[in-house]
Amino acid sequence: MNRPKEIFMMTFPLILLLGVLSCLYLESCSAKKEIQLIDSEPYPIEIPKGFPDIKIPEGNELTKARVALGKKLFFDPILSVDSSLSCGSCHLQKNAFTDLRTTSIGVEGRVGPRNTPSLVNVAFNPYFFFEGGSPSLEAQSLGPIETFHEMDFNAALLTKRLAADEHYQKMAQEAYGMEMKLFVIVSALASFERTLISANSPYDRAINGDSSAMTPAQWRGKELFFSDHTNCASCHPAPLFTNFSIENIGLEKEYQDKGRYRVTLKNEDIGKFKTPGLRNIGLTAPYMHDGSLESLDMVIEHFNVGGLGHKNQHPLIRPLDLSDHQKKDLIAFLHALTDQDVLLKPEWAP
Amino acid sequence: MKTIKVILMALIGLTMLTLQGCDNSGCTDPDSLNFDPEATEDNGKCDFPNLTVNFSYSVDGQELTKGTTYTINGTAISFSDVQFYVFNPRVAKDGVMEATGETHFISFDNRSIEFEDLTAGHKHMLMFGLGVDSTTNATIQPSDSDLADGAALGPQNPSMHWGWDNGYIFLKMDGMVDTDGDNVPNAGMEFHIGKNINFNTIALEIHTDALEDEVEVTVDVDFAKAFTGIDLSKDYITHTGDFPALANTVINNMKTAFAKK
């Protein structure tokens, strides 16, 4: 009669022990799971008044964890083949995310064919690179990483390199709830770049009621800029000072770099390049896709003479017959588009 | 009692024999390897052949290996990477196409594609797109989150996608060519060919009987043919957009480069 009781008494501590161990195991599992949870706290981003909305791909909504990972990647030379260059090596905050060089310099000092574009307000671009061939910030990020005269690395190898890094693995899990993979790399880089929004220039303050924010010369330049005389604003309309159209401005008579043609293979696209935004242009010399115009004076003079007369040249590029005073006023206005905050924001610094 | 038992056993035995005699189950699919014309009920055990297509690389009859120097059109040339996409390969039997429905990446390290569970019988033609079709080109990126690890359209090394442009490289041939006439390759060769206008269909006769579980076909790719009419000492770099005529010539030449071995 006592046999079952004896068995129960003998096995009870064992069952209890098993139960405790199970609980501990489950707890440890749930703790592991916690690491894998996505940190989905949104990144607060303010779209300036009058600016268009930002298009963000589904699955890459802006969160603090994603922006943090993107920022770490952006400034990490691990992205280049020899770990010598980061995105931030050519896109320097102190230069409004350009490098002041005629054309960019990549690994082993390789000189590229294009001027480094500013990344400020890049979130609003509908397509990327001077020929507009890349459809998203995510997709474009592989361009510099894999280009021979930039970082000269490879997406598959980069993914392996980052996957071997515990810290990056942890950040990938926190940001995207998955192991480090190419999707995570390009998405995080795009997330950080989307935060680079600037709209606190004298021009912005002036049009929002503080007329003293711009000098008289800048006001005169503004009138000229938006006038039918110059038609600058036809391609460079506010608030972003670009309509993103891809145009030939008669920079050369024979284009070595054929621009948009490389994408479409159509002769009418030879020499066409994406219209850049003019915000912070006072900080981003030299100018044009090849950095061939060293100063804003040279840029204004190029448009004043009406370009060099390429067959694909935009019809609005024609002689303007501007006086010296008008040219100076236009340049003064372009300097009114400089937002000094761009150079100082700690959240954009390495 | 005993007699009744014997009778019962005999009846049961007879019934079983009768039932067994009526079992006409088997493979009823005439396109299978084990089609049973007598079967009236399918037993779900039909076997179909798998066909593996192996691509062998050659240069004018010699095996193409990395780093070896060959002579094509009078110019010394060596290859470091030769890779391309095979889009939706299909084989034809009596005018009916059977496809893998996939995009396959072919390189020095990975040179075969497999058709699974084909219909049994003679396969007359092999057809495939050299590259990827315009829809794939426009909608898929190597970084897409839903691509499986190791997917053909995922990141490759060397890369098969243009970061600056939205599209895949259909055919990549990198290496060196001789530009100074000493028969030693000295200048970097880059043939990176893509763009929708360069997407061609390759069709070749393979005349293969798929009548076993595993069947293999070897298709030779003679890369010397890719350069027919090209002076490689002068024209040896195209990324398509910067020299579209050269890219177009090569990709059209490739139509003649594939042949059953």
XYZ file of C-alpha atoms in Angstrom:
611
model
C 0.000 0.000 0.000
C 2.822 2.412 0.791
C 4.709 1.616 -2.383
C 3.199 4.411 -4.559
C 3.741 6.897 -1.753
C 7.376 5.854 -1.498
C 7.823 6.248 -5.232
C 6.200 9.681 -5.119
C 8.412 10.791 -2.238
C 11.497 9.612 -4.083
C 10.644 11.160 -7.411
C 9.096 14.417 -6.154
C 12.435 16.243 -5.600
C 13.550 15.094 -9.028
C 10.368 16.420 -10.637
C 10.782 19.661 -8.694
C 14.372 19.977 -9.882
C 13.338 19.340 -13.451
C 10.636 21.968 -13.133
C 13.054 24.560 -11.790
C 15.568 23.774 -14.526
C 12.855 24.061 -17.168
C 11.824 27.439 -15.828
C 15.439 28.620 -15.824
C 15.888 27.342 -19.364
C 12.759 29.050 -20.559
C 13.823 32.260 -18.880
C 17.211 32.102 -20.539
C 15.492 31.506 -23.862
C 13.214 34.461 -23.395
C 16.235 36.557 -22.431
C 17.882 35.499 -25.696
C 14.699 36.384 -27.499
C 14.736 39.845 -25.989
C 18.017 40.555 -27.811
C 16.384 39.498 -31.032
C 13.444 41.836 -30.613
C 13.487 44.765 -32.990
C 14.097 48.082 -31.330
C 11.283 49.870 -33.082
C 11.419 53.239 -31.372
C 10.777 55.672 -34.226
C 13.427 58.191 -35.180
C 11.892 61.632 -34.813
C 12.208 63.421 -38.092
C 10.714 66.749 -38.954
C 9.887 67.551 -42.548
C 10.475 71.291 -43.042
C 7.515 73.435 -43.959
C 6.792 73.278 -47.675
C 9.062 70.302 -48.291
C 7.613 67.178 -49.920
C 7.102 63.968 -47.984
C 9.880 61.422 -47.839
C 9.267 58.106 -49.534
C 10.469 55.328 -47.296
C 10.358 51.722 -48.522
C 8.182 49.340 -46.552
C 10.312 47.468 -44.060
C 12.773 50.309 -43.601
C 10.729 52.731 -41.542
C 12.991 55.135 -39.681
C 13.874 53.955 -36.186
C 16.579 55.038 -33.806
C 18.252 51.635 -33.999
C 18.371 51.705 -37.800
C 19.729 55.235 -37.954
C 22.344 54.357 -35.321
C 23.458 51.318 -37.302
C 23.493 53.330 -40.524
C 25.575 56.063 -38.934
C 28.087 53.540 -37.610
C 28.381 51.970 -41.061
C 28.597 55.354 -42.780
C 31.674 56.346 -40.817
C 33.304 52.905 -40.708
C 36.127 52.233 -43.215
C 35.254 48.552 -42.920
C 33.104 49.200 -46.002
C 36.122 49.550 -48.312
C 38.229 46.693 -49.624
C 41.300 47.638 -47.591
C 39.376 49.214 -44.698
C 40.898 52.582 -45.545
C 37.853 54.621 -46.570
C 34.360 55.133 -45.237
C 31.422 56.917 -46.836
C 32.367 59.793 -44.541
C 35.823 60.027 -46.115
C 34.320 61.751 -49.155
C 31.090 63.016 -47.601
C 32.472 65.216 -44.831
C 30.082 67.028 -42.529
C 32.408 70.051 -42.351
C 31.933 70.444 -46.111
C 28.180 69.838 -46.169
C 28.896 66.165 -46.888
C 31.164 66.797 -49.885
C 34.971 66.731 -50.067
C 35.880 69.970 -51.917
C 37.849 67.916 -54.467
C 37.398 68.198 -58.220
C 36.561 64.506 -58.317
C 36.508 61.912 -55.588
C 39.555 59.896 -54.539
C 39.072 56.265 -53.666
C 41.176 53.440 -52.262
C 44.869 53.493 -53.147
C 44.455 57.099 -54.257
C 42.403 56.197 -57.329
C 40.918 59.305 -58.869
C 37.291 58.942 -59.904
C 35.521 60.713 -62.768
C 32.827 62.491 -60.738
C 32.548 65.280 -58.199
C 31.299 64.123 -54.792
C 27.691 65.290 -54.357
C 26.364 66.640 -51.075
C 24.116 64.279 -49.157
C 22.114 67.014 -47.452
C 18.408 66.579 -48.269
C 19.204 63.455 -50.241
C 16.081 61.922 -48.688
C 13.952 63.836 -51.183
C 15.726 62.570 -54.310
C 13.587 60.376 -56.558
C 16.665 58.703 -58.094
C 20.384 58.725 -57.537
C 23.767 59.361 -59.124
C 24.319 62.026 -61.762
C 22.667 59.921 -64.470
C 19.724 59.077 -62.229
C 20.044 55.329 -62.742
C 19.554 54.090 -59.201
C 15.975 54.021 -57.911
C 16.435 54.294 -54.156
C 18.777 55.367 -51.408
C 19.011 51.719 -50.454
C 20.026 50.590 -53.941
C 22.497 53.413 -54.516
C 24.561 52.622 -51.458
C 26.179 49.666 -53.220
C 27.479 51.916 -56.009
C 30.357 53.516 -54.090
C 31.063 50.312 -52.163
C 31.629 48.262 -55.318
C 33.062 50.881 -57.681
C 36.732 50.316 -58.519
C 37.818 53.913 -57.997
C 35.826 54.351 -54.808
C 35.727 51.599 -52.168
C 36.365 48.714 -54.595
C 34.758 46.159 -52.308
C 32.100 43.546 -52.948
C 28.641 43.260 -51.437
C 28.916 39.536 -50.738
C 32.318 39.882 -49.076
C 31.237 42.938 -47.099
C 28.248 41.060 -45.757
C 30.531 38.237 -44.590
C 32.943 40.713 -43.023
C 30.206 42.452 -41.063
C 28.496 39.194 -40.125
C 31.703 38.146 -38.398
C 31.544 41.221 -36.177
C 29.572 40.554 -32.973
C 28.721 44.192 -32.421
C 27.344 44.625 -35.914
C 25.388 41.382 -35.560
C 23.806 42.678 -32.363
C 22.940 46.013 -33.982
C 21.446 44.215 -37.000
C 19.225 42.152 -34.726
C 18.136 45.199 -32.780
C 17.465 47.279 -35.874
C 15.957 44.743 -38.250
C 15.379 41.566 -36.212
C 17.623 39.549 -38.502
C 21.220 38.510 -38.939
C 23.574 40.835 -40.745
C 22.858 40.627 -44.463
C 23.035 42.911 -47.455
C 19.479 44.117 -46.911
C 20.453 45.324 -43.442
C 23.565 47.128 -44.698
C 21.879 49.094 -47.473
C 18.745 49.780 -45.441
C 20.658 51.129 -42.456
C 22.878 53.344 -44.612
C 19.770 54.744 -46.300
C 18.151 55.345 -42.914
C 21.033 57.471 -41.685
C 21.195 59.407 -44.941
C 17.471 60.169 -44.731
C 18.059 62.076 -41.518
C 20.351 64.616 -43.228
C 17.690 67.262 -43.706
C 18.533 70.942 -43.788
C 16.231 73.953 -43.940
C 17.564 76.665 -41.671
C 19.275 78.980 -44.101
C 18.894 82.780 -44.212
C 16.554 82.175 -47.166
C 14.325 79.924 -45.020
C 14.241 82.452 -42.198
C 13.559 85.281 -44.640
C 10.599 83.650 -46.334
C 9.214 82.732 -42.928
C 8.978 86.350 -41.887
C 12.468 87.501 -40.864
C 13.236 89.795 -43.766
C 16.484 90.868 -42.113
C 17.829 87.344 -42.469
C 18.879 88.164 -46.045
C 20.956 91.160 -47.152
C 19.642 93.600 -49.792
C 21.975 91.999 -52.340
C 20.538 88.589 -51.493
C 16.981 89.901 -51.891
C 17.889 91.342 -55.291
C 19.534 88.083 -56.212
C 16.415 86.202 -55.154
C 14.269 88.332 -57.478
C 16.625 87.632 -60.331
C 16.844 83.932 -59.523
C 13.065 83.494 -59.672
C 12.623 85.811 -62.663
C 11.828 85.007 -66.287
C 15.088 86.738 -67.176
C 17.277 83.998 -65.760
C 14.760 81.154 -65.419
C 17.043 79.636 -62.780
C 14.016 78.439 -60.827
C 12.642 76.517 -63.795
C 15.103 73.761 -62.977
C 16.017 74.867 -59.448
C 12.632 75.596 -57.828
C 12.200 76.077 -54.077
C 12.106 74.526 -51.575
C 14.763 72.002 -52.637
C 16.101 74.183 -55.443
C 15.943 71.307 -57.908
C 13.200 69.703 -59.936
C 15.451 66.615 -60.278
C 15.225 66.762 -64.058
C 18.143 65.322 -65.990
C 19.455 67.922 -68.406
C 22.278 68.928 -70.678
C 23.470 72.409 -69.740
C 26.070 72.723 -72.467
C 29.016 72.182 -70.173
C 31.019 70.518 -72.954
C 30.875 70.261 -76.717
C 31.971 66.620 -76.618
C 31.152 64.724 -73.473
C 33.617 62.056 -72.382
C 31.257 61.192 -69.547
C 27.982 60.742 -71.384
C 25.765 60.981 -68.315
C 22.189 59.800 -68.735
C 23.108 58.074 -71.991
C 24.842 55.397 -69.913
C 21.416 54.430 -68.579
C 19.182 54.858 -71.615
C 21.675 54.430 -74.495
C 19.752 57.166 -76.327
C 21.743 59.808 -78.178
C 19.413 62.553 -76.985
C 20.554 61.771 -73.444
C 24.252 62.361 -74.079
C 25.586 64.948 -71.672
C 22.521 64.967 -69.446
C 23.041 64.990 -65.698
C 20.702 65.270 -62.750
C 19.910 68.825 -61.685
C 21.451 69.275 -58.236
C 19.763 71.013 -55.331
C 21.362 74.360 -54.560
C 20.995 74.364 -50.778
C 24.412 74.827 -49.145
C 25.973 75.371 -52.549
C 28.215 78.030 -51.045
C 29.921 75.221 -49.123
C 30.315 72.624 -51.841
C 32.748 73.938 -54.485
C 33.854 72.862 -57.043
C 30.768 72.412 -59.191
C 29.238 70.290 -61.961
C 29.373 66.504 -62.334
C 33.103 66.634 -63.029
C 33.997 69.460 -60.675
C 35.204 71.466 -63.648
C 33.881 74.839 -62.441
C 35.862 75.932 -59.428
C 33.689 78.734 -58.113
C 30.184 80.131 -58.135
C 31.503 82.995 -60.288
C 32.436 80.440 -62.943
C 29.040 78.746 -62.653
C 27.159 82.007 -63.096
C 29.384 82.943 -66.013
C 28.717 79.573 -67.658
C 24.983 80.222 -67.564
C 25.431 83.874 -68.487
C 27.141 82.999 -71.758
C 24.530 80.336 -72.448
C 26.673 77.216 -72.291
C 28.957 75.848 -74.996
C 26.165 74.920 -77.374
C 25.787 71.126 -77.287
C 23.078 69.690 -79.548
C 21.233 68.300 -76.507
C 21.516 71.536 -74.545
C 18.381 72.636 -72.671
C 16.678 75.548 -74.506
C 16.629 77.693 -71.383
C 20.414 77.717 -71.360
C 20.989 80.755 -73.534
C 22.881 84.048 -73.148
C 21.500 86.064 -70.227
C 23.448 89.278 -70.630
C 23.746 89.769 -66.891
C 25.576 92.809 -65.524
C 28.377 92.383 -63.005
C 26.030 93.662 -60.282
C 23.409 91.090 -61.230
C 25.951 88.292 -61.168
C 27.109 89.374 -57.724
C 23.516 89.542 -56.493
C 22.810 86.052 -57.784
C 25.883 84.692 -56.016
C 24.871 86.517 -52.849
C 21.485 84.822 -53.023
C 23.086 81.414 -53.504
C 25.039 82.015 -50.298
C 21.713 82.729 -48.573
C 20.930 79.031 -49.094
C 23.652 77.998 -46.660
C 22.471 76.348 -43.469
C 25.305 76.528 -40.936
C 23.524 73.920 -38.793
C 24.595 71.309 -41.345
C 28.174 71.739 -40.200
C 27.411 71.535 -36.524
C 24.717 68.963 -35.843
C 26.275 66.463 -33.437
C 23.915 63.699 -34.542
C 25.491 63.876 -38.009
C 29.069 63.837 -36.751
C 31.265 60.716 -36.760
C -17.103 -27.396 -36.345
C -13.824 -28.295 -37.922
C -15.384 -28.498 -41.380
C -16.950 -25.076 -41.007
C -13.562 -23.620 -39.992
C -11.906 -25.116 -43.075
C -14.599 -23.736 -45.330
C -14.306 -20.294 -43.766
C -10.518 -20.247 -44.179
C -10.848 -21.284 -47.781
C -13.375 -18.527 -48.429
C -11.154 -15.907 -46.867
C -8.207 -17.142 -48.891
C -10.189 -17.049 -52.097
C -11.453 -13.534 -51.386
C -7.908 -12.294 -50.819
C -6.671 -13.912 -53.984
C -9.569 -12.382 -55.899
C -8.887 -8.945 -54.462
C -5.199 -9.237 -55.237
C -6.038 -10.296 -58.748
C -8.094 -7.124 -59.165
C -5.242 -4.783 -57.967
C -4.486 -2.792 -61.149
C -2.709 0.075 -59.389
C 0.562 1.452 -60.783
C 1.965 4.537 -62.448
C -0.634 5.768 -64.880
C 1.323 8.773 -66.184
C 2.501 8.011 -69.728
C 5.178 10.704 -69.359
C 6.835 8.891 -66.468
C 9.767 6.527 -66.560
C 7.723 3.686 -65.052
C 4.424 4.064 -66.869
C 2.316 0.929 -66.475
C -0.129 0.634 -69.364
C -2.013 -2.090 -67.480
C -2.602 0.056 -64.403
C -6.033 1.467 -63.922
C -5.358 3.176 -60.624
C -2.419 5.497 -59.983
C -0.288 4.429 -57.038
C 1.410 7.801 -56.656
C 4.804 6.304 -57.359
C 5.625 7.644 -60.796
C 9.281 8.366 -61.505
C 10.434 11.224 -63.678
C 13.911 12.001 -64.976
C 16.163 14.772 -63.719
C 18.330 16.449 -66.311
C 21.577 18.183 -65.357
C 23.071 20.606 -67.848
C 26.783 21.194 -67.301
C 28.413 24.163 -68.979
C 32.041 23.607 -69.942
C 34.170 26.642 -70.743
C 36.480 26.581 -73.740
C 38.471 28.791 -76.070
C 38.509 27.499 -79.602
C 38.609 23.849 -78.538
C 40.897 24.258 -75.510
C 39.539 24.130 -71.981
C 39.238 27.630 -70.529
C 40.933 27.936 -67.148
C 41.654 30.986 -65.022
C 44.898 32.745 -65.805
C 45.873 30.669 -68.839
C 46.904 32.697 -71.867
C 45.073 31.995 -75.133
C 45.159 33.676 -78.504
C 41.904 35.023 -79.872
C 41.849 36.891 -83.187
C 45.630 37.214 -82.947
C 45.614 38.791 -79.507
C 46.916 37.138 -76.337
C 44.220 37.030 -73.686
C 43.694 35.550 -70.222
C 40.559 35.342 -68.128
C 40.134 35.929 -64.387
C 36.347 35.714 -64.224
C 33.778 34.458 -66.677
C 30.221 34.392 -65.409
C 26.710 34.840 -66.712
C 23.048 34.372 -65.922
C 20.881 31.640 -67.409
C 17.290 32.807 -67.274
C 14.394 30.369 -67.207
C 16.032 27.486 -69.060
C 13.630 25.143 -70.775
C 13.843 21.988 -72.805
C 11.539 21.117 -75.647
C 9.848 17.778 -76.236
C 7.465 17.523 -79.158
C 7.016 21.271 -79.127
C 6.145 21.364 -75.428
C 8.466 23.391 -73.207
C 9.436 22.384 -69.712
C 11.197 25.066 -67.676
C 13.013 25.403 -64.360
C 11.309 28.760 -63.926
C 14.420 30.052 -62.208
C 17.414 32.265 -62.844
C 20.747 30.446 -62.560
C 24.170 31.948 -61.979
C 27.003 30.289 -63.906
C 30.636 30.906 -63.000
C 33.965 29.098 -62.830
C 32.821 27.547 -59.550
C 29.244 26.746 -60.418
C 28.533 25.526 -63.901
C 25.445 23.359 -63.799
C 21.700 23.742 -63.772
C 19.188 21.035 -63.017
C 15.760 20.278 -64.380
C 13.825 18.171 -61.903
C 11.036 15.741 -62.724
C 10.901 16.243 -66.463
C 8.645 14.159 -68.639
C 10.427 11.104 -69.948
C 11.404 11.127 -73.578
C 13.534 12.818 -76.169
C 14.581 16.400 -75.477
C 15.198 18.140 -78.733
C 16.193 21.677 -77.742
C 17.598 23.619 -74.823
C 16.624 27.268 -74.657
C 17.359 29.977 -72.115
C 17.784 33.703 -71.749
C 21.368 34.898 -71.491
C 20.976 37.412 -68.664
C 17.782 38.326 -66.863
C 14.512 39.547 -68.327
C 13.366 43.166 -68.140
C 10.907 42.522 -65.300
C 13.575 40.935 -63.134
C 15.969 43.705 -64.059
C 13.515 46.378 -62.976
C 12.152 44.825 -59.825
C 14.851 42.782 -58.122
C 17.962 44.007 -56.340
C 20.691 41.807 -54.812
C 19.881 43.375 -51.449
C 16.209 42.351 -51.451
C 15.303 40.876 -48.087
C 13.288 38.008 -49.530
C 16.172 36.577 -51.574
C 17.479 33.398 -49.974
C 21.123 33.167 -48.950
C 23.103 32.112 -51.997
C 20.312 33.016 -54.417
C 21.481 33.552 -57.989
C 20.164 37.100 -57.986
C 21.673 37.882 -54.585
C 25.110 39.420 -54.151
C 27.807 37.694 -56.185
C 31.559 37.980 -56.104
C 32.518 39.560 -58.456
C 29.338 41.571 -58.503
C 26.729 40.945 -61.168
C 24.692 44.094 -60.520
C 25.402 47.718 -61.285
C 25.012 49.814 -58.181
C 24.883 53.057 -60.152
C 22.279 51.703 -62.537
C 19.243 49.598 -61.913
C 20.120 46.311 -63.520
C 22.041 43.086 -63.585
C 25.155 42.347 -65.559
C 24.153 39.511 -67.895
C 27.646 38.439 -68.889
C 30.907 39.382 -67.216
C 34.295 38.489 -68.675
C 37.285 39.978 -66.896
C 40.955 39.351 -67.496
C 43.896 40.771 -69.401
C 44.704 41.348 -73.069
C 47.902 42.100 -74.943
C 47.880 45.625 -76.303
C 51.570 46.050 -77.181
C 52.061 43.038 -79.406
C 54.439 40.972 -77.271
C 51.895 38.194 -76.768
C 51.817 38.837 -73.027
C 48.503 40.160 -71.687
C 49.222 43.523 -70.097
C 45.982 45.532 -69.985
C 42.881 44.962 -67.898
C 39.998 43.536 -69.898
C 36.434 44.197 -68.747
C 33.390 43.038 -70.627
C 30.383 43.844 -68.412
C 27.308 43.420 -70.533
C 23.759 44.081 -69.487
C 20.727 46.258 -70.317
C 17.399 44.970 -71.532
C 18.222 45.482 -75.211
C 21.039 42.969 -74.821
C 18.847 40.214 -73.401
C 18.995 37.380 -75.931
C 17.566 33.902 -76.109
C 20.034 31.110 -76.684
C 18.679 28.028 -78.423
C 20.629 24.880 -79.186
C 19.869 21.334 -80.168
C 20.690 18.824 -77.454
C 18.912 15.692 -78.733
C 18.998 13.912 -75.406
C 16.856 10.998 -74.302
C 15.694 11.549 -70.754
C 14.854 7.932 -70.037
C 16.696 7.396 -66.747
C 16.416 8.903 -63.283
C 19.495 11.082 -63.779
C 20.563 12.321 -67.186
C 23.442 14.699 -67.900
C 24.186 16.914 -70.863
C 27.331 18.949 -71.320
C 27.057 22.215 -73.196
C 30.317 23.725 -74.381
C 30.636 27.483 -74.275
C 33.357 28.630 -76.659
C 34.244 32.113 -75.485
C 36.474 32.704 -78.503
C 33.252 33.036 -80.488
C 32.163 35.926 -78.243
C 34.897 38.057 -79.794
C 34.266 37.320 -83.461
C 35.061 40.448 -85.468
C 36.637 42.258 -82.505
C 40.238 43.455 -82.338
C 40.908 42.693 -78.693
C 44.149 44.634 -78.682
C 42.077 47.786 -79.166
C 38.558 47.104 -77.934
C 38.690 45.322 -74.620
C 36.584 47.352 -72.192
C 32.861 47.875 -72.149
C 30.511 48.414 -69.252
C 27.739 48.526 -71.842
C 26.767 52.174 -71.250
C 30.229 53.465 -72.128
C 30.651 51.333 -75.264
C 27.248 49.904 -76.179
C 28.217 48.817 -79.710
C 30.992 46.565 -78.393
C 28.689 45.118 -75.731
C 26.017 44.438 -78.337
C 28.457 42.735 -80.690
C 29.700 40.406 -77.956
C 26.268 39.481 -76.673
C 25.053 38.745 -80.196
C 28.167 36.675 -80.874
C 27.328 34.623 -77.802
C 24.344 33.162 -79.666
C 26.818 30.994 -81.546
C 29.013 30.125 -78.561
C 26.845 27.369 -77.060
C 26.844 23.828 -78.450
C 26.169 20.370 -77.081
C 29.448 18.615 -76.401
